[in-house]
Amino acid sequence: MAGTSRYKFNYIELLLLHLGMAFLIYIYEPIASLLLFGILAYFLFLIITKENRNNEALMAAAYIAGAEVFFRQTGGMVFYETGKYMVIVFLVIGMFFKGTSSRTIPYWTYLLILIPGIVVASMTISYQGEFRKLIAFNLSGPVALGVTALYCYYKKIKQEDFQRVISMLLLPIIAQMFYLYLYTPSMQDVSISLSGNYAATGGFGPNQISTVFGFGAFLIATRIFTIKHKLINIIDLVLLGMMGYRALITFSRGGVFTAIVCIIAFIIILYYKKGAREQSRLNFKIILLGGATLLIWLFSMVQTGGLLGNRYSNKDAAGQLKDDITTGRVELVTTELHAFVNYPITGIGVGKGREYREENLGIEINTHNEISRMLSEHGLLGMVALFILLLMPIIFWTKFKNNYYFLAFLAFWFLTINHSAMRIALPAFVYGLALLYIVDEKKDPVHRKRLTR
């Protein structure tokens, strides 16, 4: 950011703009498609005319990753996977102008590993299966991850540009939150389902909305520590309360638990990197955040008549303890591991998992776990791909420890793909952000020279 006053004006202005966007879509939902088209055209124009000099492609991809679920929910997407496709398109155009690091060979390898699974699928998927849709649904996320990693690995980015990327991720999530407050302003006049509260999500999937709102709450929480401006901090505290409440009342726990882990991971790294004087200032903000979190929980409990407590203690509406805390996910993972054991070399093929579950369980359902899906559908090559994804960030972190978000971003990716697979672009994109080299122009001139190509 160029200065506190300028940043304050831009942030508040953008918040109002996204409040207006949410209101427009609420009163006339078909306008969502027109707005999305305008946003995509604007970002394409910006990237090409600016030749991606200031990582405009990354900011564009961030905005679409944050906006994907909102535009899915409101019918704005041309294709269901448009969000993932556009993340890929924006970053490929960005790499055309800026290139990639010579150290990205492992991620090229990861992308190549995905191809044999398509060949196997062409032989294993039944004639009734929609081959193109199954491939797109299951591979668009992993490909988006690979392309984001190619763009970000060892990529230099200025601190102020990185904060703009964070803002681009956050703003459309805030717009979606505003939209849902307009759609369902109160929980006291609607029926609540403990398995996933569609009344609080505008009828859309609680799992996806919990994921993005949990991530939005995490980003707002980090701004309380990174933005030094009292008015902005007050606004962010209010937004945190609003976002945290909407995440909780989805009654989908995965996104909320992930957000808590990410916030803790961020604070641990930030606290470790700061000196004693700065740590004492952080203590107050940590206490403030803890108090805000408690108030959000208590308010949500009151609004849901205590049913939220039942959901998080794994009880039904009558207060009886449920047998399976994972809501059937363990059974899905077990089936996929069974497929890996039976077909360890080639796997069963991309997209075959849905049919495999129908054959073995009698139910046709998509996976919720990307790790077991990679193993079952790609076999040993899937194991190699997972090894690459886990090892490369660790290698990067051993050399450069200047990204406070590193551990939190990796935690978000890993936890999200274990409860929601890669249904949305967000975990794939956030994985790539963990690989950025953030440059502080004032403090880090040596490393800037070292990382030039």
CSV table of C-alpha atoms in Angstrom, one decimal:
chain,number,residue,atom,x,y,z
A,1,MET,CA,0.0,0.0,0.0
A,2,ALA,CA,1.3,3.4,-0.9
A,3,GLY,CA,0.2,5.0,2.3
A,4,THR,CA,-2.3,4.6,5.1
A,5,SER,CA,-4.7,7.3,4.1
A,6,ARG,CA,-4.7,6.1,0.5
A,7,TYR,CA,-5.2,2.5,1.6
A,8,LYS,CA,-8.0,3.4,3.9
A,9,PHE,CA,-9.9,5.2,1.1
A,10,ASN,CA,-9.4,2.4,-1.3
A,11,TYR,CA,-10.5,-0.3,1.1
A,12,ILE,CA,-13.7,1.4,2.3
A,13,GLU,CA,-14.5,2.3,-1.3
A,14,LEU,CA,-14.1,-1.3,-2.4
A,15,LEU,CA,-16.2,-2.5,0.5
A,16,LEU,CA,-19.0,-0.2,-0.5
A,17,LEU,CA,-18.7,-1.3,-4.2
A,18,HIS,CA,-19.0,-4.9,-3.2
A,19,LEU,CA,-22.0,-4.2,-0.9
A,20,GLY,CA,-23.6,-2.6,-4.0
A,21,MET,CA,-22.7,-5.6,-6.1
A,22,ALA,CA,-24.3,-7.9,-3.5
A,23,PHE,CA,-27.5,-5.8,-3.4
A,24,LEU,CA,-27.8,-5.7,-7.3
A,25,ILE,CA,-27.5,-9.5,-7.5
A,26,TYR,CA,-30.0,-9.9,-4.6
A,27,ILE,CA,-32.7,-7.8,-6.3
A,28,TYR,CA,-32.0,-9.2,-9.8
A,29,GLU,CA,-30.0,-12.4,-9.8
A,30,PRO,CA,-29.6,-12.8,-13.6
A,31,ILE,CA,-27.3,-9.7,-13.5
A,32,ALA,CA,-24.7,-12.0,-11.9
A,33,SER,CA,-23.7,-13.3,-15.3
A,34,LEU,CA,-23.3,-9.8,-16.7
A,35,LEU,CA,-21.2,-8.7,-13.7
A,36,LEU,CA,-18.9,-11.8,-14.0
A,37,PHE,CA,-18.4,-11.2,-17.7
A,38,GLY,CA,-17.5,-7.6,-17.0
A,39,ILE,CA,-15.1,-8.6,-14.2
A,40,LEU,CA,-13.3,-11.2,-16.5
A,41,ALA,CA,-13.1,-8.7,-19.3
A,42,TYR,CA,-11.6,-6.0,-17.0
A,43,PHE,CA,-9.0,-8.3,-15.6
A,44,LEU,CA,-8.0,-9.6,-19.1
A,45,PHE,CA,-7.6,-6.1,-20.3
A,46,LEU,CA,-5.6,-5.1,-17.3
A,47,ILE,CA,-3.2,-8.1,-17.5
A,48,ILE,CA,-2.6,-7.6,-21.3
A,49,THR,CA,-2.2,-3.8,-21.3
A,50,LYS,CA,0.0,-3.8,-18.2
A,51,GLU,CA,1.9,-6.9,-19.4
A,52,ASN,CA,1.6,-8.3,-15.9
A,53,ARG,CA,4.3,-6.0,-14.6
A,54,ASN,CA,2.8,-5.8,-11.1
A,55,ASN,CA,1.4,-9.4,-10.9
A,56,GLU,CA,-2.0,-8.3,-12.2
A,57,ALA,CA,-2.6,-11.9,-13.3
A,58,LEU,CA,-2.2,-13.1,-9.7
A,59,MET,CA,-4.6,-10.5,-8.5
A,60,ALA,CA,-7.1,-11.5,-11.2
A,61,ALA,CA,-6.8,-15.1,-10.3
A,62,ALA,CA,-7.2,-14.3,-6.6
A,63,TYR,CA,-10.4,-12.4,-7.2
A,64,ILE,CA,-11.9,-15.2,-9.3
A,65,ALA,CA,-10.9,-17.8,-6.7
A,66,GLY,CA,-12.6,-15.8,-4.0
A,67,ALA,CA,-15.7,-15.1,-6.1
A,68,GLU,CA,-16.2,-18.6,-7.5
A,69,VAL,CA,-18.7,-19.9,-5.0
A,70,PHE,CA,-20.6,-16.6,-5.0
A,71,PHE,CA,-21.2,-16.7,-8.8
A,72,ARG,CA,-21.9,-20.4,-8.7
A,73,GLN,CA,-24.6,-19.8,-6.1
A,74,THR,CA,-26.2,-17.0,-8.0
A,75,GLY,CA,-26.0,-18.7,-11.4
A,76,GLY,CA,-23.4,-16.4,-12.9
A,77,MET,CA,-21.0,-19.1,-14.1
A,78,VAL,CA,-21.2,-20.2,-17.8
A,79,PHE,CA,-19.8,-23.6,-16.8
A,80,TYR,CA,-19.7,-25.0,-13.3
A,81,GLU,CA,-15.9,-25.1,-13.3
A,82,THR,CA,-15.5,-21.6,-14.8
A,83,GLY,CA,-13.7,-20.3,-11.7
A,84,LYS,CA,-11.0,-22.9,-12.0
A,85,TYR,CA,-10.7,-22.4,-15.8
A,86,MET,CA,-10.2,-18.7,-15.4
A,87,VAL,CA,-7.6,-19.1,-12.6
A,88,ILE,CA,-5.7,-21.2,-15.1
A,89,VAL,CA,-6.2,-18.8,-18.0
A,90,PHE,CA,-5.2,-15.7,-16.0
A,91,LEU,CA,-2.0,-17.3,-14.7
A,92,VAL,CA,-1.0,-18.8,-18.0
A,93,ILE,CA,-1.3,-15.3,-19.6
A,94,GLY,CA,0.7,-13.9,-16.7
A,95,MET,CA,3.4,-16.5,-17.3
A,96,PHE,CA,3.5,-15.6,-21.0
A,97,PHE,CA,4.6,-12.1,-20.0
A,98,LYS,CA,6.7,-12.9,-16.9
A,99,GLY,CA,7.9,-16.5,-17.3
A,100,THR,CA,8.5,-19.0,-14.5
A,101,SER,CA,11.4,-19.9,-12.3
A,102,SER,CA,13.8,-22.6,-13.5
A,103,ARG,CA,13.2,-24.4,-10.2
A,104,THR,CA,9.6,-25.4,-11.2
A,105,ILE,CA,10.5,-28.7,-12.9
A,106,PRO,CA,8.8,-30.7,-10.0
A,107,TYR,CA,5.5,-29.0,-10.7
A,108,TRP,CA,5.8,-29.6,-14.4
A,109,THR,CA,6.3,-33.2,-13.5
A,110,TYR,CA,3.2,-33.1,-11.2
A,111,LEU,CA,1.1,-31.8,-14.2
A,112,LEU,CA,2.5,-34.6,-16.5
A,113,ILE,CA,1.6,-37.2,-13.9
A,114,LEU,CA,-2.1,-36.3,-14.2
A,115,ILE,CA,-2.2,-37.4,-17.9
A,116,PRO,CA,-1.9,-41.2,-17.6
A,117,GLY,CA,-5.0,-41.2,-15.4
A,118,ILE,CA,-7.0,-39.7,-18.3
A,119,VAL,CA,-5.9,-42.6,-20.5
A,120,VAL,CA,-6.8,-45.2,-18.0
A,121,ALA,CA,-10.2,-43.5,-17.5
A,122,SER,CA,-10.9,-43.7,-21.2
A,123,MET,CA,-10.8,-47.5,-20.8
A,124,THR,CA,-12.5,-47.9,-17.5
A,125,ILE,CA,-15.4,-45.4,-17.4
A,126,SER,CA,-18.7,-46.9,-18.6
A,127,TYR,CA,-20.5,-45.9,-21.7
A,128,GLN,CA,-23.1,-44.2,-19.6
A,129,GLY,CA,-20.5,-42.0,-17.9
A,130,GLU,CA,-20.0,-38.5,-19.1
A,131,PHE,CA,-16.3,-38.7,-19.8
A,132,ARG,CA,-15.6,-35.0,-20.5
A,133,LYS,CA,-17.5,-33.8,-17.4
A,134,LEU,CA,-15.9,-36.4,-15.1
A,135,ILE,CA,-12.5,-35.4,-16.3
A,136,ALA,CA,-13.2,-31.7,-15.9
A,137,PHE,CA,-14.7,-32.1,-12.5
A,138,ASN,CA,-11.9,-34.2,-11.1
A,139,LEU,CA,-8.8,-32.6,-12.8
A,140,SER,CA,-9.7,-28.9,-13.1
A,141,GLY,CA,-8.7,-28.4,-9.4
A,142,PRO,CA,-5.4,-30.3,-9.6
A,143,VAL,CA,-4.5,-28.5,-12.9
A,144,ALA,CA,-5.3,-25.2,-11.3
A,145,LEU,CA,-3.0,-26.1,-8.4
A,146,GLY,CA,-0.2,-27.0,-10.7
A,147,VAL,CA,-0.5,-23.8,-12.8
A,148,THR,CA,-0.7,-21.7,-9.7
A,149,ALA,CA,2.4,-23.4,-8.3
A,150,LEU,CA,4.2,-22.8,-11.6
A,151,TYR,CA,3.4,-19.1,-11.4
A,152,CYS,CA,4.2,-18.6,-7.7
A,153,TYR,CA,7.2,-20.8,-7.0
A,154,TYR,CA,10.1,-18.5,-6.2
A,155,LYS,CA,8.1,-15.6,-7.6
A,156,LYS,CA,9.1,-12.2,-6.2
A,157,ILE,CA,6.2,-10.1,-5.1
A,158,LYS,CA,6.3,-6.7,-3.2
A,159,GLN,CA,4.7,-6.6,0.2
A,160,GLU,CA,2.1,-4.1,-1.0
A,161,ASP,CA,1.3,-6.2,-4.0
A,162,PHE,CA,0.9,-9.3,-1.9
A,163,GLN,CA,-1.6,-7.3,0.4
A,164,ARG,CA,-3.5,-6.4,-2.8
A,165,VAL,CA,-3.7,-10.1,-3.7
A,166,ILE,CA,-5.1,-10.8,-0.2
A,167,SER,CA,-7.7,-8.0,-0.7
A,168,MET,CA,-8.7,-9.5,-4.1
A,169,LEU,CA,-9.3,-12.8,-2.4
A,170,LEU,CA,-11.3,-11.3,0.4
A,171,LEU,CA,-13.6,-8.7,-1.3
A,172,PRO,CA,-15.8,-11.1,-3.3
A,173,ILE,CA,-16.2,-13.3,-0.2
A,174,ILE,CA,-17.4,-10.2,1.7
A,175,ALA,CA,-19.8,-9.5,-1.2
A,176,GLN,CA,-21.2,-13.0,-0.8
A,177,MET,CA,-21.6,-12.5,2.9
A,178,PHE,CA,-23.6,-9.3,2.3
A,179,TYR,CA,-25.8,-11.1,-0.2
A,180,LEU,CA,-26.6,-13.9,2.3
A,181,TYR,CA,-27.5,-11.3,5.0
A,182,LEU,CA,-30.0,-9.9,2.5
A,183,TYR,CA,-31.2,-13.3,1.6
A,184,THR,CA,-31.6,-14.7,5.2
A,185,PRO,CA,-31.1,-11.9,7.7
A,186,SER,CA,-32.1,-14.0,10.8
A,187,MET,CA,-32.1,-17.6,11.8
A,188,GLN,CA,-35.0,-17.3,14.2
A,189,ASP,CA,-37.7,-17.4,11.6
A,190,VAL,CA,-36.4,-20.4,9.6
A,191,SER,CA,-36.0,-24.1,10.1
A,192,ILE,CA,-32.5,-25.3,10.9
A,193,SER,CA,-31.0,-28.6,9.7
A,194,LEU,CA,-28.1,-29.9,11.7
A,195,SER,CA,-26.6,-31.8,8.8
A,196,GLY,CA,-26.1,-28.6,6.8
A,197,ASN,CA,-28.1,-25.5,7.2
A,198,TYR,CA,-29.3,-24.6,3.7
A,199,ALA,CA,-31.6,-21.9,5.1
A,200,ALA,CA,-28.4,-19.9,6.0
A,201,THR,CA,-26.7,-20.5,2.7
A,202,GLY,CA,-29.4,-19.4,0.2
A,203,GLY,CA,-30.0,-23.0,-0.7
A,204,PHE,CA,-26.5,-23.6,-1.9
A,205,GLY,CA,-24.0,-26.2,-0.5
A,206,PRO,CA,-23.2,-25.4,3.1
A,207,ASN,CA,-19.8,-27.2,2.8
A,208,GLN,CA,-18.6,-24.8,0.1
A,209,ILE,CA,-19.9,-21.7,1.8
A,210,SER,CA,-18.5,-22.8,5.1
A,211,THR,CA,-15.1,-23.2,3.4
A,212,VAL,CA,-15.0,-19.7,1.8
A,213,PHE,CA,-16.5,-17.9,4.8
A,214,GLY,CA,-14.0,-19.7,7.1
A,215,PHE,CA,-11.2,-18.6,4.8
A,216,GLY,CA,-12.7,-15.1,4.7
A,217,ALA,CA,-12.8,-14.9,8.5
A,218,PHE,CA,-9.1,-16.1,8.6
A,219,LEU,CA,-8.1,-13.3,6.1
A,220,ILE,CA,-9.9,-10.6,8.1
A,221,ALA,CA,-8.3,-11.9,11.4
A,222,THR,CA,-4.9,-11.6,9.8
A,223,ARG,CA,-5.6,-8.0,8.8
A,224,ILE,CA,-6.1,-7.1,12.4
A,225,PHE,CA,-2.4,-8.0,12.9
A,226,THR,CA,-1.0,-6.6,9.7
A,227,ILE,CA,-2.9,-3.4,9.1
A,228,LYS,CA,-2.0,-0.6,11.5
A,229,HIS,CA,-5.0,1.8,11.3
A,230,LYS,CA,-7.6,2.1,14.1
A,231,LEU,CA,-10.6,2.8,11.8
A,232,ILE,CA,-9.7,-0.1,9.5
A,233,ASN,CA,-9.2,-2.4,12.4
A,234,ILE,CA,-12.6,-1.5,13.8
A,235,ILE,CA,-14.2,-2.2,10.4
A,236,ASP,CA,-12.4,-5.5,10.2
A,237,LEU,CA,-13.5,-6.5,13.7
A,238,VAL,CA,-17.1,-5.9,12.7
A,239,LEU,CA,-16.6,-7.8,9.4
A,240,LEU,CA,-15.0,-10.7,11.3
A,241,GLY,CA,-18.1,-10.9,13.6
A,242,MET,CA,-20.4,-10.9,10.6
A,243,MET,CA,-18.3,-13.4,8.6
A,244,GLY,CA,-17.6,-15.8,11.6
A,245,TYR,CA,-21.4,-15.9,12.4
A,246,ARG,CA,-22.3,-16.8,8.8
A,247,ALA,CA,-19.6,-19.5,8.7
A,248,LEU,CA,-20.9,-21.0,11.9
A,249,ILE,CA,-24.6,-21.1,11.0
A,250,THR,CA,-23.9,-23.1,7.9
A,251,PHE,CA,-23.6,-26.0,10.4
A,252,SER,CA,-20.8,-27.3,8.2
A,253,ARG,CA,-17.9,-27.7,10.5
A,254,GLY,CA,-15.0,-28.3,8.1
A,255,GLY,CA,-14.5,-24.6,7.0
A,256,VAL,CA,-14.8,-23.4,10.6
A,257,PHE,CA,-12.2,-25.8,12.1
A,258,THR,CA,-9.9,-25.1,9.2
A,259,ALA,CA,-10.2,-21.3,9.8
A,260,ILE,CA,-9.3,-21.8,13.5
A,261,VAL,CA,-6.2,-23.8,12.6
A,262,CYS,CA,-5.1,-21.3,10.0
A,263,ILE,CA,-5.5,-18.3,12.4
A,264,ILE,CA,-3.4,-20.2,15.1
A,265,ALA,CA,-0.7,-21.1,12.5
A,266,PHE,CA,-0.5,-17.5,11.3
A,267,ILE,CA,-0.2,-16.1,14.8
A,268,ILE,CA,2.5,-18.6,15.8
A,269,ILE,CA,4.7,-17.7,12.8
A,270,LEU,CA,4.1,-14.0,13.2
A,271,TYR,CA,4.8,-14.1,16.9
A,272,TYR,CA,8.0,-16.1,16.3
A,273,LYS,CA,9.3,-13.6,13.8
A,274,LYS,CA,8.6,-10.5,15.8
A,275,GLY,CA,10.9,-9.0,18.5
A,276,ALA,CA,10.0,-8.7,22.2
A,277,ARG,CA,8.5,-5.2,21.9
A,278,GLU,CA,6.3,-6.1,19.0
A,279,GLN,CA,5.3,-9.4,20.7
A,280,SER,CA,3.8,-7.4,23.6
A,281,ARG,CA,1.7,-5.4,21.2
A,282,LEU,CA,0.5,-8.7,19.6
A,283,ASN,CA,-0.6,-10.0,23.0
A,284,PHE,CA,-3.3,-7.4,23.2
A,285,LYS,CA,-4.6,-8.2,19.7
A,286,ILE,CA,-4.5,-11.9,20.4
A,287,ILE,CA,-6.7,-11.3,23.5
A,288,LEU,CA,-9.0,-9.0,21.5
A,289,LEU,CA,-9.3,-11.7,18.8
A,290,GLY,CA,-10.1,-14.4,21.4
A,291,GLY,CA,-12.8,-12.2,23.0
A,292,ALA,CA,-14.3,-11.5,19.6
A,293,THR,CA,-14.3,-15.2,18.8
A,294,LEU,CA,-16.1,-16.0,22.1
A,295,LEU,CA,-18.8,-13.4,21.4
A,296,ILE,CA,-19.4,-14.7,17.9
A,297,TRP,CA,-19.9,-18.2,19.2
A,298,LEU,CA,-22.3,-17.1,22.0
A,299,PHE,CA,-24.3,-15.0,19.6
A,300,SER,CA,-24.5,-17.9,17.1
A,301,MET,CA,-25.6,-20.2,19.9
A,302,VAL,CA,-28.5,-17.8,20.9
A,303,GLN,CA,-29.5,-17.3,17.2
A,304,THR,CA,-29.7,-21.1,16.6
A,305,GLY,CA,-31.5,-21.9,19.9
A,306,GLY,CA,-28.5,-23.9,21.1
A,307,LEU,CA,-28.6,-26.3,18.1
A,308,LEU,CA,-25.1,-25.1,17.0
A,309,GLY,CA,-23.7,-26.6,20.2
A,310,ASN,CA,-25.3,-29.9,19.3
A,311,ARG,CA,-23.7,-29.8,15.9
A,312,TYR,CA,-20.2,-29.2,17.2
A,313,SER,CA,-20.5,-31.8,19.9
A,314,ASN,CA,-21.8,-34.3,17.3
A,315,LYS,CA,-25.3,-34.6,18.7
A,316,ASP,CA,-28.6,-34.6,16.9
A,317,ALA,CA,-31.5,-32.2,17.5
A,318,ALA,CA,-32.6,-34.3,20.5
A,319,GLY,CA,-29.2,-34.2,22.1
A,320,GLN,CA,-28.3,-37.8,21.3
A,321,LEU,CA,-24.7,-38.5,20.4
A,322,LYS,CA,-24.2,-39.6,16.7
A,323,ASP,CA,-22.2,-42.6,15.8
A,324,ASP,CA,-20.1,-41.1,13.0
A,325,ILE,CA,-18.5,-37.7,13.5
A,326,THR,CA,-17.3,-37.7,9.8
A,327,THR,CA,-20.8,-37.9,8.3
A,328,GLY,CA,-19.9,-40.8,6.1
A,329,ARG,CA,-16.5,-39.5,4.9
A,330,VAL,CA,-14.6,-42.4,6.4
A,331,GLU,CA,-16.6,-44.9,4.3
A,332,LEU,CA,-15.8,-43.0,1.1
A,333,VAL,CA,-12.0,-42.8,1.9
A,334,THR,CA,-12.0,-46.6,2.8
A,335,THR,CA,-13.6,-47.4,-0.6
A,336,GLU,CA,-10.9,-45.3,-2.4
A,337,LEU,CA,-8.1,-46.9,-0.5
A,338,HIS,CA,-9.6,-50.3,-1.4
A,339,ALA,CA,-9.5,-49.2,-5.1
A,340,PHE,CA,-5.8,-48.2,-4.7
A,341,VAL,CA,-5.0,-51.6,-3.1
A,342,ASN,CA,-6.7,-53.4,-6.0
A,343,TYR,CA,-5.2,-51.2,-8.8
A,344,PRO,CA,-2.0,-49.9,-7.3
A,345,ILE,CA,0.0,-49.3,-10.5
A,346,THR,CA,-2.4,-47.6,-12.8
A,347,GLY,CA,-5.3,-46.7,-10.5
A,348,ILE,CA,-8.9,-46.9,-11.7
A,349,GLY,CA,-8.7,-43.8,-13.9
A,350,VAL,CA,-9.7,-40.1,-13.4
A,351,GLY,CA,-13.4,-39.8,-12.6
A,352,LYS,CA,-14.0,-43.6,-12.2
A,353,GLY,CA,-14.3,-43.2,-8.4
A,354,ARG,CA,-17.9,-42.2,-8.5
A,355,GLU,CA,-18.8,-45.4,-10.5
A,356,TYR,CA,-16.5,-47.5,-8.3
A,357,ARG,CA,-18.4,-46.4,-5.2
A,358,GLU,CA,-21.7,-47.2,-6.8
A,359,GLU,CA,-20.5,-50.7,-7.7
A,360,ASN,CA,-19.1,-51.4,-4.2
A,361,LEU,CA,-21.4,-49.3,-1.9
A,362,GLY,CA,-24.5,-49.0,-4.0
A,363,ILE,CA,-24.3,-45.1,-3.8
A,364,GLU,CA,-23.2,-42.7,-6.4
A,365,ILE,CA,-21.4,-39.8,-4.7
A,366,ASN,CA,-18.4,-37.6,-5.4
A,367,THR,CA,-15.3,-37.9,-3.3
A,368,HIS,CA,-14.7,-35.6,-0.3
A,369,ASN,CA,-11.0,-36.4,0.0
A,370,GLU,CA,-8.5,-35.4,-2.6
A,371,ILE,CA,-5.6,-37.5,-1.2
A,372,SER,CA,-7.5,-40.8,-1.3
A,373,ARG,CA,-8.9,-39.8,-4.8
A,374,MET,CA,-5.4,-39.2,-6.1
A,375,LEU,CA,-4.3,-42.6,-4.8
A,376,SER,CA,-7.4,-44.5,-6.1
A,377,GLU,CA,-7.6,-42.9,-9.5
A,378,HIS,CA,-3.9,-42.4,-10.3
A,379,GLY,CA,-2.3,-45.3,-8.5
A,380,LEU,CA,1.5,-45.0,-7.7
A,381,LEU,CA,1.8,-41.9,-9.9
A,382,GLY,CA,-0.8,-40.3,-7.6
A,383,MET,CA,1.4,-41.1,-4.7
A,384,VAL,CA,4.4,-39.4,-6.4
A,385,ALA,CA,2.2,-36.4,-7.2
A,386,LEU,CA,1.2,-36.1,-3.5
A,387,PHE,CA,4.9,-36.4,-2.5
A,388,ILE,CA,5.8,-33.5,-4.8
A,389,LEU,CA,3.0,-31.3,-3.4
A,390,LEU,CA,4.1,-32.0,0.2
A,391,LEU,CA,7.9,-31.9,-0.3
A,392,MET,CA,8.3,-28.7,-2.4
A,393,PRO,CA,6.9,-26.2,0.1
A,394,ILE,CA,9.0,-27.7,2.8
A,395,ILE,CA,12.2,-27.3,0.7
A,396,PHE,CA,11.1,-23.7,-0.1
A,397,TRP,CA,10.5,-22.9,3.6
A,398,THR,CA,13.9,-24.1,4.7
A,399,LYS,CA,15.5,-21.4,2.5
A,400,PHE,CA,13.1,-18.5,2.8
A,401,LYS,CA,11.0,-17.9,5.9
A,402,ASN,CA,9.6,-14.4,5.1
A,403,ASN,CA,6.0,-15.3,4.4
A,404,TYR,CA,3.9,-15.1,7.6
A,405,TYR,CA,1.1,-16.8,5.8
A,406,PHE,CA,3.1,-19.9,4.7
A,407,LEU,CA,2.0,-22.4,7.3
A,408,ALA,CA,-1.6,-21.1,7.4
A,409,PHE,CA,-2.0,-21.3,3.6
A,410,LEU,CA,-0.6,-24.9,3.5
A,411,ALA,CA,-2.9,-25.8,6.4
A,412,PHE,CA,-5.9,-24.4,4.6
A,413,TRP,CA,-5.0,-26.4,1.4
A,414,PHE,CA,-4.4,-29.6,3.2
A,415,LEU,CA,-7.4,-29.5,5.6
A,416,THR,CA,-9.8,-28.4,2.9
A,417,ILE,CA,-8.8,-31.1,0.4
A,418,ASN,CA,-9.4,-33.6,3.2
A,419,HIS,CA,-13.0,-32.6,3.9
A,420,SER,CA,-14.1,-31.0,0.6
A,421,ALA,CA,-11.6,-32.4,-2.1
A,422,MET,CA,-11.1,-29.8,-4.8
A,423,ARG,CA,-14.7,-28.8,-5.5
A,424,ILE,CA,-13.6,-25.2,-5.6
A,425,ALA,CA,-10.5,-23.4,-6.9
A,426,LEU,CA,-9.6,-21.7,-3.5
A,427,PRO,CA,-7.5,-24.4,-1.9
A,428,ALA,CA,-5.5,-25.0,-5.2
A,429,PHE,CA,-4.8,-21.2,-5.5
A,430,VAL,CA,-4.0,-20.7,-1.8
A,431,TYR,CA,-1.4,-23.6,-2.0
A,432,GLY,CA,0.4,-21.6,-4.7
A,433,LEU,CA,0.4,-18.4,-2.6
A,434,ALA,CA,2.4,-20.2,0.1
A,435,LEU,CA,5.3,-20.5,-2.5
A,436,LEU,CA,5.6,-16.7,-3.1
A,437,TYR,CA,8.8,-14.9,-2.1
A,438,ILE,CA,7.6,-11.7,-0.5
A,439,VAL,CA,10.0,-8.8,-0.9
A,440,ASP,CA,10.2,-5.9,1.6
A,441,GLU,CA,11.7,-3.2,-0.6
A,442,LYS,CA,13.1,-1.4,2.5
A,443,LYS,CA,14.5,-4.3,4.5
A,444,ASP,CA,15.5,-7.0,1.9
A,445,PRO,CA,17.7,-5.6,-0.9
A,446,VAL,CA,20.1,-8.6,-0.7
A,447,HIS,CA,17.6,-11.3,-1.4
A,448,ARG,CA,16.0,-9.3,-4.2
A,449,LYS,CA,19.2,-9.4,-6.1
A,450,ARG,CA,19.8,-13.1,-5.3
A,451,LEU,CA,16.4,-14.1,-6.7
A,452,THR,CA,16.6,-12.2,-10.0
A,453,ARG,CA,16.6,-14.4,-13.1
